[in-house]
Amino acid sequence: MVIGPFDLNALEVAVRLKERYGAQVTALTLGSGKAKDALRRALAMGADAAVLVDDGQMAPKEPSVATRALAAAVRKLGGLDLVLCGRQSGEWDFGQVGALLAEELGMPFVPFVPRLEASGDGWRLEREVEGGLLVVDVSGPCVASITNATDNQPRLPKVKDIMMANRKPIQVWGPVELGLGEEDVGEAANRLEVLELFIPEVKSECEFVEGDDGAAKGAALARKLWDRKVI
Amino acid sequence: MHDTPTREVFWNIRPIWLTYVLLAPVLAAFFAGVWNHVRRWRAGKPIQRVDNWRERLRGFFTDAVAQDQIRTGDPGAGMFHILLSWGFVALFIGTTVVFVHYDLHLPIMQGWFYLVFQALILDLFGLGAMVGLLIAAYRRYVARLPRLTHGLARDGFFLGALFAILFTGYMVEGLRIVATQDPWAPWTPVGTAFGRALVALGVDSYEQQLAWHRSLWWFHLAVSYVFIGYIPYSKMRHMFTSPAAVFTRNLGPAGRLEPLDMENSETLGVKTLRDFDWKDLLDLDACTECGRCQAVCPAYAVGKPLNPKMLILDMQRQLSQEIGGLPWQNASGEPQPIIGTSIDPETLWSCTTCNACVEACPVEIEHVAKVVDLRRFQVMEESAFPETAQEAVRGIEDRGHPFRGSQASRRDWYADLPYVRELAGVGQAEYLFWVGCAVAFNERAQKIARAVAQIMHAAGLDFAVLGEEETCTGDPARRIGHEYLYEMHARQNVETLNGYGVKRIVTACPHCFNTLKNEYPDYGGRYEVIHHSQLIRELIDAGRLPLSKTEFERITYHDPCYLGRYNREYDAPRAVVDALGTNRVEMNRSRRRGFCCGAGGGRYWMDDNPGQRINVERAREAAATGADAVCTACPFCMLMMEDGLNTVAAEQGRDPVPTRDVAELVAAALEEQQAGDQRAAG
């Protein structure tokens, strides 16, 4: 099991903040025992601790349910200055966890953040917006969803760190440890239903443009593109 | 008094004791230098290289005594070196005979032995050595061989000193002969000729001859002594270190890298010289600077910052600075990281691991293993390696194959081939077809997979594939230096293969072939591994593949390094090409001298500077044969050659020469034959 691409960016941002300011980074995920592989990767990349919220007794079919479990874990960890997540997951691409998490935790939320730094008693975050960047200041803890940028590409962990990560403990919390009941994370809590998921069929064809010389070929190509309303 | 043939030792020389007094510091300097080097090698880690004496002695005799490898590909070098080395070995034996005769008072230097060996044979061997020196000088200063441009001035000193020793030796001998009117003179024709020449030049009185003899004798002694004392401190040490490296050569498969004990290694890979094993350090001192590695290196040929000779010599220099060299260079130098101190990172990443340097080296220096050792440290401890190579590593980590962008699955190529079955479905099969990532994922290379499957099906073989259970063999990760990732994949694959009880594996990728065959035994994976060209040749020989002629008139075959040089399979693919009724033409550099396509050692995934593309250089060579198709037996070679040939065609403004895997040629000929049969039947 691997970490989702944007979550890797989030992890990289967290580790860079730790290297810059000094901090404790905890990697948190929701999943089955297999997700421990992903947490080991996070530890190898520089996280100090790892927590798996075991969904064996839960039915997190939709982001709000999954987020409720994650929020409970964040509260249990306590005393956090910053919560980072990828802007969307690697499988369903819902892109809701960040916002819902902020809602659950009662914290401000800043989406699409490529980078941030400490500022006053809070944070100064850059947010990607159409055609530019929006810089926002937040006082106190907040939740940010991280988007990819050239300066937050996930590092390749050193093998020594990978081997050390294999020896670090991973905490596992279930609904009991988190004080969650059936109504919070059970089957009944799901209200969203995915009707269909499919990979759109992509057909590629290769066609050679005929013509006696370059100009004729160019004209023929332009006609074809015109016919298909490309130009 | 002339009854017993011999000569008077120290005839005209007084005081004799002075020769011994002068010898003492010479021997002290010599042995101090030798000890210095032994100490250097002892700084390395242990490795077993003195087992299997039979095989080692055999190699020693062919390559150090008979010097087969020096002659190979360069008769001039072989001639000069045999003459010079054997000349001086004979002369050294002659000096030993004098020592036994005079100092040990065992009168052996007399009678027929004196006449035949000590007089005649040494006379001729000395002449041979002079001829050898002239050839060596000619190669350096007249012919100016490009690979011999390093240290020309210093080489001149050695050649001059050795020539002076021989020349004055003959003068001294000749003067003794004419002065004493030696009755055995005909047994030393060269010395006698020198003596007569000196007389003819005016040294004709007895007193003159005595005086000339005496001063030349001391000069001869002085030059010889200085040379002997200087041997361990110069490249002339190779007269000892090279035979030692030849004796302790790697006897294992050329394609097998030494595994790394991850759990118990303090350092993963090689950071400082002390992380190498002693054979590696001996290699650094064994270099003769002959430059054969430089002459065959594809990276060097296209102007990349890698010269295998300088790789060795730069590390040798660092070794001298850190672990002793000359006595006044103290060994107190702190061990420094090799990369950044004597080797540039770019140099390290330029290597394609094609093994041409190792193959060309006459003294068994193992360059490629050192490159991988250095890469291991850069990758696993520093995470400092090219971004493009990191992408490949991430691909293997995340998806089990190095093609990160690919949307394809391992099943795509046989989605419409019902006779390709998966081992999970059939349980077992006589042959496992190990497809390989390049063949499975690259759209162009998938045609190789289909061709191989088609051929095996046509021959009625019972075969299966692993499908999604196959994962990268780890070869790219290993050659990039990520031993950890390689090992994980090796263990996983061995588990899968052993789980099915697989015995025979056919693969279309020489990299998979090499790793499965030579490297998986280290992890308990022992299989009969067959390259598809070998299988096809067997099937053709057995008459199981009815083939028509190929459409191509003239085909040139490009040797993949991991099939050819690493595994010595040059003939099977050529036999298959020949069976297709075409003219096979060879490129200048083929078989063991084959020139890499540029893809090995993880280079396939790394960027090349324009103008420094190895595949273009190779494609030029292929196009120059006038062939109308280039045949390969490796998916990486095929992709690289295709790309290179496109570039060359664009430069020359004509259609590119097509590239085909040997299996594709056979599959096409098979189809053609089947279609012909059907026409005949219909």
PDB file of C-alpha atoms in Angstrom, chain B residues 392-621:
ATOM      1  CA  ALA B 392      12.422   4.941 -11.954  1.00  0.00           C
ATOM      2  CA  VAL B 393      13.155   3.858  -8.398  1.00  0.00           C
ATOM      3  CA  ARG B 394       9.819   5.270  -7.202  1.00  0.00           C
ATOM      4  CA  GLY B 395       8.078   3.431  -9.998  1.00  0.00           C
ATOM      5  CA  ILE B 396       9.590   0.142  -8.883  1.00  0.00           C
ATOM      6  CA  GLU B 397       8.706   0.930  -5.271  1.00  0.00           C
ATOM      7  CA  ASP B 398       5.118   1.893  -5.939  1.00  0.00           C
ATOM      8  CA  ARG B 399       4.122  -0.223  -8.903  1.00  0.00           C
ATOM      9  CA  GLY B 400       6.756  -2.877  -9.297  1.00  0.00           C
ATOM     10  CA  HIS B 401       8.058  -1.524 -12.584  1.00  0.00           C
ATOM     11  CA  PRO B 402      10.263   1.421 -13.492  1.00  0.00           C
ATOM     12  CA  PHE B 403       7.986   2.951 -16.137  1.00  0.00           C
ATOM     13  CA  ARG B 404       6.296   5.498 -13.969  1.00  0.00           C
ATOM     14  CA  GLY B 405       3.987   7.124 -16.446  1.00  0.00           C
ATOM     15  CA  SER B 406       2.657   3.941 -17.976  1.00  0.00           C
ATOM     16  CA  GLN B 407      -1.063   3.285 -17.751  1.00  0.00           C
ATOM     17  CA  ALA B 408      -0.652  -0.223 -19.126  1.00  0.00           C
ATOM     18  CA  SER B 409      -0.980  -3.416 -17.138  1.00  0.00           C
ATOM     19  CA  ARG B 410       1.149  -6.521 -17.413  1.00  0.00           C
ATOM     20  CA  ARG B 411      -1.774  -8.274 -19.011  1.00  0.00           C
ATOM     21  CA  ASP B 412      -2.363  -5.858 -21.859  1.00  0.00           C
ATOM     22  CA  TRP B 413      -0.128  -7.473 -24.438  1.00  0.00           C
ATOM     23  CA  TYR B 414      -1.886 -10.822 -24.312  1.00  0.00           C
ATOM     24  CA  ALA B 415      -5.460  -9.638 -23.826  1.00  0.00           C
ATOM     25  CA  ASP B 416      -6.309 -11.038 -27.279  1.00  0.00           C
ATOM     26  CA  LEU B 417      -3.975 -14.048 -27.260  1.00  0.00           C
ATOM     27  CA  PRO B 418      -5.993 -16.912 -25.771  1.00  0.00           C
ATOM     28  CA  TYR B 419      -3.048 -19.291 -25.794  1.00  0.00           C
ATOM     29  CA  VAL B 420      -1.123 -17.128 -23.334  1.00  0.00           C
ATOM     30  CA  ARG B 421      -2.117 -18.528 -19.983  1.00  0.00           C
ATOM     31  CA  GLU B 422      -1.232 -17.468 -16.480  1.00  0.00           C
ATOM     32  CA  LEU B 423       0.580 -19.756 -14.103  1.00  0.00           C
ATOM     33  CA  ALA B 424      -2.001 -19.023 -11.420  1.00  0.00           C
ATOM     34  CA  GLY B 425      -4.595 -20.532 -13.749  1.00  0.00           C
ATOM     35  CA  VAL B 426      -2.712 -23.572 -15.043  1.00  0.00           C
ATOM     36  CA  GLY B 427      -0.682 -24.399 -11.941  1.00  0.00           C
ATOM     37  CA  GLN B 428       2.423 -25.369 -13.823  1.00  0.00           C
ATOM     38  CA  ALA B 429       3.968 -25.287 -17.244  1.00  0.00           C
ATOM     39  CA  GLU B 430       7.149 -26.565 -18.809  1.00  0.00           C
ATOM     40  CA  TYR B 431       8.358 -23.048 -19.509  1.00  0.00           C
ATOM     41  CA  LEU B 432       7.672 -19.914 -17.588  1.00  0.00           C
ATOM     42  CA  PHE B 433       7.803 -16.959 -19.941  1.00  0.00           C
ATOM     43  CA  TRP B 434       9.274 -14.159 -17.839  1.00  0.00           C
ATOM     44  CA  VAL B 435       8.152 -11.122 -19.782  1.00  0.00           C
ATOM     45  CA  GLY B 436      10.032  -8.260 -18.105  1.00  0.00           C
ATOM     46  CA  CYS B 437       8.786  -4.742 -17.474  1.00  0.00           C
ATOM     47  CA  ALA B 438      10.031  -3.112 -20.667  1.00  0.00           C
ATOM     48  CA  VAL B 439       8.473  -5.831 -22.794  1.00  0.00           C
ATOM     49  CA  ALA B 440       5.217  -5.795 -20.843  1.00  0.00           C
ATOM     50  CA  PHE B 441       4.670  -2.059 -20.545  1.00  0.00           C
ATOM     51  CA  ASN B 442       6.220  -0.354 -23.525  1.00  0.00           C
ATOM     52  CA  GLU B 443       3.831  -0.342 -26.435  1.00  0.00           C
ATOM     53  CA  ARG B 444       6.557  -0.897 -28.991  1.00  0.00           C
ATOM     54  CA  ALA B 445       8.281  -3.576 -26.942  1.00  0.00           C
ATOM     55  CA  GLN B 446       5.002  -5.430 -26.345  1.00  0.00           C
ATOM     56  CA  LYS B 447       5.401  -6.670 -29.901  1.00  0.00           C
ATOM     57  CA  ILE B 448       8.402  -8.657 -28.700  1.00  0.00           C
ATOM     58  CA  ALA B 449       6.253 -10.366 -26.090  1.00  0.00           C
ATOM     59  CA  ARG B 450       3.617 -11.191 -28.660  1.00  0.00           C
ATOM     60  CA  ALA B 451       6.257 -12.506 -31.048  1.00  0.00           C
ATOM     61  CA  VAL B 452       7.812 -14.742 -28.411  1.00  0.00           C
ATOM     62  CA  ALA B 453       4.424 -16.088 -27.366  1.00  0.00           C
ATOM     63  CA  GLN B 454       3.474 -16.664 -30.991  1.00  0.00           C
ATOM     64  CA  ILE B 455       6.693 -18.598 -31.611  1.00  0.00           C
ATOM     65  CA  MET B 456       6.339 -20.750 -28.505  1.00  0.00           C
ATOM     66  CA  HIS B 457       2.733 -21.452 -29.411  1.00  0.00           C
ATOM     67  CA  ALA B 458       3.648 -22.355 -32.992  1.00  0.00           C
ATOM     68  CA  ALA B 459       6.283 -24.771 -31.719  1.00  0.00           C
ATOM     69  CA  GLY B 460       3.712 -26.348 -29.452  1.00  0.00           C
ATOM     70  CA  LEU B 461       5.502 -25.547 -26.219  1.00  0.00           C
ATOM     71  CA  ASP B 462       3.732 -25.698 -22.892  1.00  0.00           C
ATOM     72  CA  PHE B 463       4.280 -22.248 -21.410  1.00  0.00           C
ATOM     73  CA  ALA B 464       2.676 -19.753 -19.080  1.00  0.00           C
ATOM     74  CA  VAL B 465       3.262 -16.244 -17.757  1.00  0.00           C
ATOM     75  CA  LEU B 466       2.993 -14.824 -14.253  1.00  0.00           C
ATOM     76  CA  GLY B 467       0.740 -11.928 -15.270  1.00  0.00           C
ATOM     77  CA  GLU B 468       0.207  -9.503 -12.432  1.00  0.00           C
ATOM     78  CA  GLU B 469       2.314 -11.703 -10.157  1.00  0.00           C
ATOM     79  CA  GLU B 470       5.433 -10.751 -12.070  1.00  0.00           C
ATOM     80  CA  THR B 471       7.313  -7.762 -10.751  1.00  0.00           C
ATOM     81  CA  CYS B 472      10.537  -6.045 -11.690  1.00  0.00           C
ATOM     82  CA  THR B 473      13.559  -8.322 -11.194  1.00  0.00           C
ATOM     83  CA  GLY B 474      15.182  -5.354  -9.505  1.00  0.00           C
ATOM     84  CA  ASP B 475      17.994  -5.076 -12.046  1.00  0.00           C
ATOM     85  CA  PRO B 476      17.522  -1.350 -12.734  1.00  0.00           C
ATOM     86  CA  ALA B 477      17.327  -0.609  -9.016  1.00  0.00           C
ATOM     87  CA  ARG B 478      20.428  -2.682  -8.367  1.00  0.00           C
ATOM     88  CA  ARG B 479      22.482  -1.068 -11.117  1.00  0.00           C
ATOM     89  CA  ILE B 480      21.336   2.374 -10.036  1.00  0.00           C
ATOM     90  CA  GLY B 481      22.581   1.441  -6.584  1.00  0.00           C
ATOM     91  CA  HIS B 482      19.347   0.762  -4.676  1.00  0.00           C
ATOM     92  CA  GLU B 483      20.371  -2.618  -3.344  1.00  0.00           C
ATOM     93  CA  TYR B 484      17.627  -2.598  -0.734  1.00  0.00           C
ATOM     94  CA  LEU B 485      14.858  -2.257  -3.282  1.00  0.00           C
ATOM     95  CA  TYR B 486      16.523  -4.827  -5.503  1.00  0.00           C
ATOM     96  CA  GLU B 487      16.765  -7.300  -2.669  1.00  0.00           C
ATOM     97  CA  MET B 488      13.106  -6.906  -1.740  1.00  0.00           C
ATOM     98  CA  HIS B 489      12.106  -7.650  -5.312  1.00  0.00           C
ATOM     99  CA  ALA B 490      14.564 -10.497  -5.646  1.00  0.00           C
ATOM    100  CA  ARG B 491      13.175 -12.160  -2.528  1.00  0.00           C
ATOM    101  CA  GLN B 492       9.591 -11.602  -3.585  1.00  0.00           C
ATOM    102  CA  ASN B 493      10.187 -13.005  -7.060  1.00  0.00           C
ATOM    103  CA  VAL B 494      12.101 -16.008  -5.787  1.00  0.00           C
ATOM    104  CA  GLU B 495       9.221 -16.700  -3.421  1.00  0.00           C
ATOM    105  CA  THR B 496       6.714 -16.514  -6.271  1.00  0.00           C
ATOM    106  CA  LEU B 497       8.821 -18.647  -8.613  1.00  0.00           C
ATOM    107  CA  ASN B 498       9.676 -21.249  -5.998  1.00  0.00           C
ATOM    108  CA  GLY B 499       6.043 -21.281  -4.910  1.00  0.00           C
ATOM    109  CA  TYR B 500       5.085 -22.545  -8.357  1.00  0.00           C
ATOM    110  CA  GLY B 501       8.088 -24.847  -8.495  1.00  0.00           C
ATOM    111  CA  VAL B 502       9.302 -23.118 -11.646  1.00  0.00           C
ATOM    112  CA  LYS B 503      12.284 -24.861 -13.249  1.00  0.00           C
ATOM    113  CA  ARG B 504      12.753 -23.363 -16.693  1.00  0.00           C
ATOM    114  CA  ILE B 505      12.402 -19.698 -17.471  1.00  0.00           C
ATOM    115  CA  VAL B 506      12.421 -18.104 -20.898  1.00  0.00           C
ATOM    116  CA  THR B 507      12.873 -14.369 -21.005  1.00  0.00           C
ATOM    117  CA  ALA B 508      13.031 -11.804 -23.771  1.00  0.00           C
ATOM    118  CA  CYS B 509      15.057  -9.312 -21.758  1.00  0.00           C
ATOM    119  CA  PRO B 510      18.800  -9.835 -21.234  1.00  0.00           C
ATOM    120  CA  HIS B 511      18.671  -7.822 -18.025  1.00  0.00           C
ATOM    121  CA  CYS B 512      16.044 -10.124 -16.539  1.00  0.00           C
ATOM    122  CA  PHE B 513      17.995 -13.030 -18.003  1.00  0.00           C
ATOM    123  CA  ASN B 514      21.192 -12.000 -16.253  1.00  0.00           C
ATOM    124  CA  THR B 515      19.557 -11.287 -12.925  1.00  0.00           C
ATOM    125  CA  LEU B 516      17.445 -14.452 -12.880  1.00  0.00           C
ATOM    126  CA  LYS B 517      20.374 -16.601 -13.970  1.00  0.00           C
ATOM    127  CA  ASN B 518      23.340 -15.116 -12.139  1.00  0.00           C
ATOM    128  CA  GLU B 519      21.986 -13.160  -9.212  1.00  0.00           C
ATOM    129  CA  TYR B 520      18.894 -14.951  -7.929  1.00  0.00           C
ATOM    130  CA  PRO B 521      20.883 -18.016  -6.819  1.00  0.00           C
ATOM    131  CA  ASP B 522      22.119 -15.765  -3.999  1.00  0.00           C
ATOM    132  CA  TYR B 523      18.521 -15.672  -2.740  1.00  0.00           C
ATOM    133  CA  GLY B 524      17.706 -19.336  -3.245  1.00  0.00           C
ATOM    134  CA  GLY B 525      16.352 -19.001  -6.777  1.00  0.00           C
ATOM    135  CA  ARG B 526      17.959 -21.620  -9.013  1.00  0.00           C
ATOM    136  CA  TYR B 527      16.417 -22.040 -12.435  1.00  0.00           C
ATOM    137  CA  GLU B 528      17.380 -22.988 -15.910  1.00  0.00           C
ATOM    138  CA  VAL B 529      17.185 -19.576 -17.511  1.00  0.00           C
ATOM    139  CA  ILE B 530      16.977 -19.345 -21.287  1.00  0.00           C
ATOM    140  CA  HIS B 531      17.129 -16.256 -23.402  1.00  0.00           C
ATOM    141  CA  HIS B 532      14.490 -16.225 -26.119  1.00  0.00           C
ATOM    142  CA  SER B 533      17.157 -16.166 -28.835  1.00  0.00           C
ATOM    143  CA  GLN B 534      18.571 -19.406 -27.432  1.00  0.00           C
ATOM    144  CA  LEU B 535      15.157 -21.028 -27.346  1.00  0.00           C
ATOM    145  CA  ILE B 536      14.349 -19.927 -30.878  1.00  0.00           C
ATOM    146  CA  ARG B 537      17.653 -21.246 -32.145  1.00  0.00           C
ATOM    147  CA  GLU B 538      16.940 -24.631 -30.530  1.00  0.00           C
ATOM    148  CA  LEU B 539      13.474 -24.709 -32.055  1.00  0.00           C
ATOM    149  CA  ILE B 540      14.819 -23.859 -35.498  1.00  0.00           C
ATOM    150  CA  ASP B 541      17.575 -26.470 -35.219  1.00  0.00           C
ATOM    151  CA  ALA B 542      14.983 -29.036 -34.174  1.00  0.00           C
ATOM    152  CA  GLY B 543      12.911 -28.173 -37.250  1.00  0.00           C
ATOM    153  CA  ARG B 544       9.959 -27.058 -35.181  1.00  0.00           C
ATOM    154  CA  LEU B 545       9.579 -23.645 -36.746  1.00  0.00           C
ATOM    155  CA  PRO B 546       8.745 -23.577 -40.454  1.00  0.00           C
ATOM    156  CA  LEU B 547      10.113 -20.226 -41.572  1.00  0.00           C
ATOM    157  CA  SER B 548      10.060 -18.325 -44.807  1.00  0.00           C
ATOM    158  CA  LYS B 549      12.757 -15.829 -45.697  1.00  0.00           C
ATOM    159  CA  THR B 550      12.749 -12.503 -43.933  1.00  0.00           C
ATOM    160  CA  GLU B 551      11.734  -9.425 -45.852  1.00  0.00           C
ATOM    161  CA  PHE B 552      15.109  -7.811 -45.123  1.00  0.00           C
ATOM    162  CA  GLU B 553      18.075  -8.270 -47.437  1.00  0.00           C
ATOM    163  CA  ARG B 554      20.833  -7.187 -45.135  1.00  0.00           C
ATOM    164  CA  ILE B 555      20.639  -7.327 -41.368  1.00  0.00           C
ATOM    165  CA  THR B 556      23.147  -6.213 -38.789  1.00  0.00           C
ATOM    166  CA  TYR B 557      22.942  -7.586 -35.281  1.00  0.00           C
ATOM    167  CA  HIS B 558      23.584  -5.416 -32.247  1.00  0.00           C
ATOM    168  CA  ASP B 559      24.915  -7.309 -29.208  1.00  0.00           C
ATOM    169  CA  PRO B 560      23.108  -6.452 -25.968  1.00  0.00           C
ATOM    170  CA  CYS B 561      25.757  -6.125 -23.234  1.00  0.00           C
ATOM    171  CA  TYR B 562      23.857  -8.234 -20.729  1.00  0.00           C
ATOM    172  CA  LEU B 563      23.455 -11.070 -23.215  1.00  0.00           C
ATOM    173  CA  GLY B 564      26.826 -10.818 -24.936  1.00  0.00           C
ATOM    174  CA  ARG B 565      29.636  -9.609 -22.755  1.00  0.00           C
ATOM    175  CA  TYR B 566      27.981 -10.550 -19.484  1.00  0.00           C
ATOM    176  CA  ASN B 567      26.730 -13.957 -20.525  1.00  0.00           C
ATOM    177  CA  ARG B 568      28.817 -14.825 -23.563  1.00  0.00           C
ATOM    178  CA  GLU B 569      25.874 -15.470 -25.829  1.00  0.00           C
ATOM    179  CA  TYR B 570      26.953 -14.081 -29.169  1.00  0.00           C
ATOM    180  CA  ASP B 571      26.039 -16.950 -31.452  1.00  0.00           C
ATOM    181  CA  ALA B 572      22.397 -17.880 -30.807  1.00  0.00           C
ATOM    182  CA  PRO B 573      20.869 -14.624 -32.091  1.00  0.00           C
ATOM    183  CA  ARG B 574      23.232 -14.631 -35.069  1.00  0.00           C
ATOM    184  CA  ALA B 575      22.316 -18.223 -35.876  1.00  0.00           C
ATOM    185  CA  VAL B 576      18.644 -17.225 -35.828  1.00  0.00           C
ATOM    186  CA  VAL B 577      19.278 -14.284 -38.142  1.00  0.00           C
ATOM    187  CA  ASP B 578      21.229 -16.552 -40.463  1.00  0.00           C
ATOM    188  CA  ALA B 579      18.339 -19.015 -40.529  1.00  0.00           C
ATOM    189  CA  LEU B 580      16.126 -16.303 -41.998  1.00  0.00           C
ATOM    190  CA  GLY B 581      17.871 -16.320 -45.354  1.00  0.00           C
ATOM    191  CA  THR B 582      19.407 -12.882 -45.192  1.00  0.00           C
ATOM    192  CA  ASN B 583      22.874 -11.384 -45.399  1.00  0.00           C
ATOM    193  CA  ARG B 584      24.187 -10.736 -41.932  1.00  0.00           C
ATOM    194  CA  VAL B 585      26.683  -7.906 -41.769  1.00  0.00           C
ATOM    195  CA  GLU B 586      28.714  -7.028 -38.698  1.00  0.00           C
ATOM    196  CA  MET B 587      29.349  -3.633 -37.253  1.00  0.00           C
ATOM    197  CA  ASN B 588      32.939  -2.660 -36.496  1.00  0.00           C
ATOM    198  CA  ARG B 589      32.371  -3.145 -32.808  1.00  0.00           C
ATOM    199  CA  SER B 590      30.622  -6.422 -32.243  1.00  0.00           C
ATOM    200  CA  ARG B 591      30.583  -9.511 -30.031  1.00  0.00           C
ATOM    201  CA  ARG B 592      32.845  -8.982 -27.022  1.00  0.00           C
ATOM    202  CA  ARG B 593      33.758  -5.565 -28.362  1.00  0.00           C
ATOM    203  CA  GLY B 594      30.100  -4.691 -28.888  1.00  0.00           C
ATOM    204  CA  PHE B 595      29.203  -1.079 -28.201  1.00  0.00           C
ATOM    205  CA  CYS B 596      26.475  -0.386 -25.655  1.00  0.00           C
ATOM    206  CA  CYS B 597      23.152   1.128 -26.758  1.00  0.00           C
ATOM    207  CA  GLY B 598      23.372   3.485 -23.777  1.00  0.00           C
ATOM    208  CA  ALA B 599      20.499   2.078 -21.708  1.00  0.00           C
ATOM    209  CA  GLY B 600      22.217  -0.079 -19.101  1.00  0.00           C
ATOM    210  CA  GLY B 601      22.893   0.763 -15.479  1.00  0.00           C
ATOM    211  CA  GLY B 602      19.644   2.696 -15.221  1.00  0.00           C
ATOM    212  CA  ARG B 603      20.783   5.090 -17.959  1.00  0.00           C
ATOM    213  CA  TYR B 604      17.602   4.287 -19.881  1.00  0.00           C
ATOM    214  CA  TRP B 605      15.708   6.484 -17.438  1.00  0.00           C
ATOM    215  CA  MET B 606      18.260   9.257 -17.192  1.00  0.00           C
ATOM    216  CA  ASP B 607      18.648  12.270 -19.465  1.00  0.00           C
ATOM    217  CA  ASP B 608      21.392  12.607 -22.026  1.00  0.00           C
ATOM    218  CA  ASN B 609      22.848  15.904 -23.117  1.00  0.00           C
ATOM    219  CA  PRO B 610      22.338  16.432 -26.817  1.00  0.00           C
ATOM    220  CA  GLY B 611      25.507  15.455 -28.604  1.00  0.00           C
ATOM    221  CA  GLN B 612      26.333  12.964 -25.872  1.00  0.00           C
ATOM    222  CA  ARG B 613      23.886  10.258 -26.794  1.00  0.00           C
ATOM    223  CA  ILE B 614      25.415   6.829 -26.927  1.00  0.00           C
ATOM    224  CA  ASN B 615      22.527   5.373 -28.901  1.00  0.00           C
ATOM    225  CA  VAL B 616      23.067   7.879 -31.713  1.00  0.00           C
ATOM    226  CA  GLU B 617      26.741   6.962 -31.892  1.00  0.00           C
ATOM    227  CA  ARG B 618      25.782   3.292 -32.088  1.00  0.00           C
ATOM    228  CA  ALA B 619      23.015   3.942 -34.609  1.00  0.00           C
ATOM    229  CA  ARG B 620      25.520   5.689 -36.876  1.00  0.00           C
ATOM    230  CA  GLU B 621      27.677   2.626 -36.789  1.00  0.00           C
TER     231      GLU B 621
END
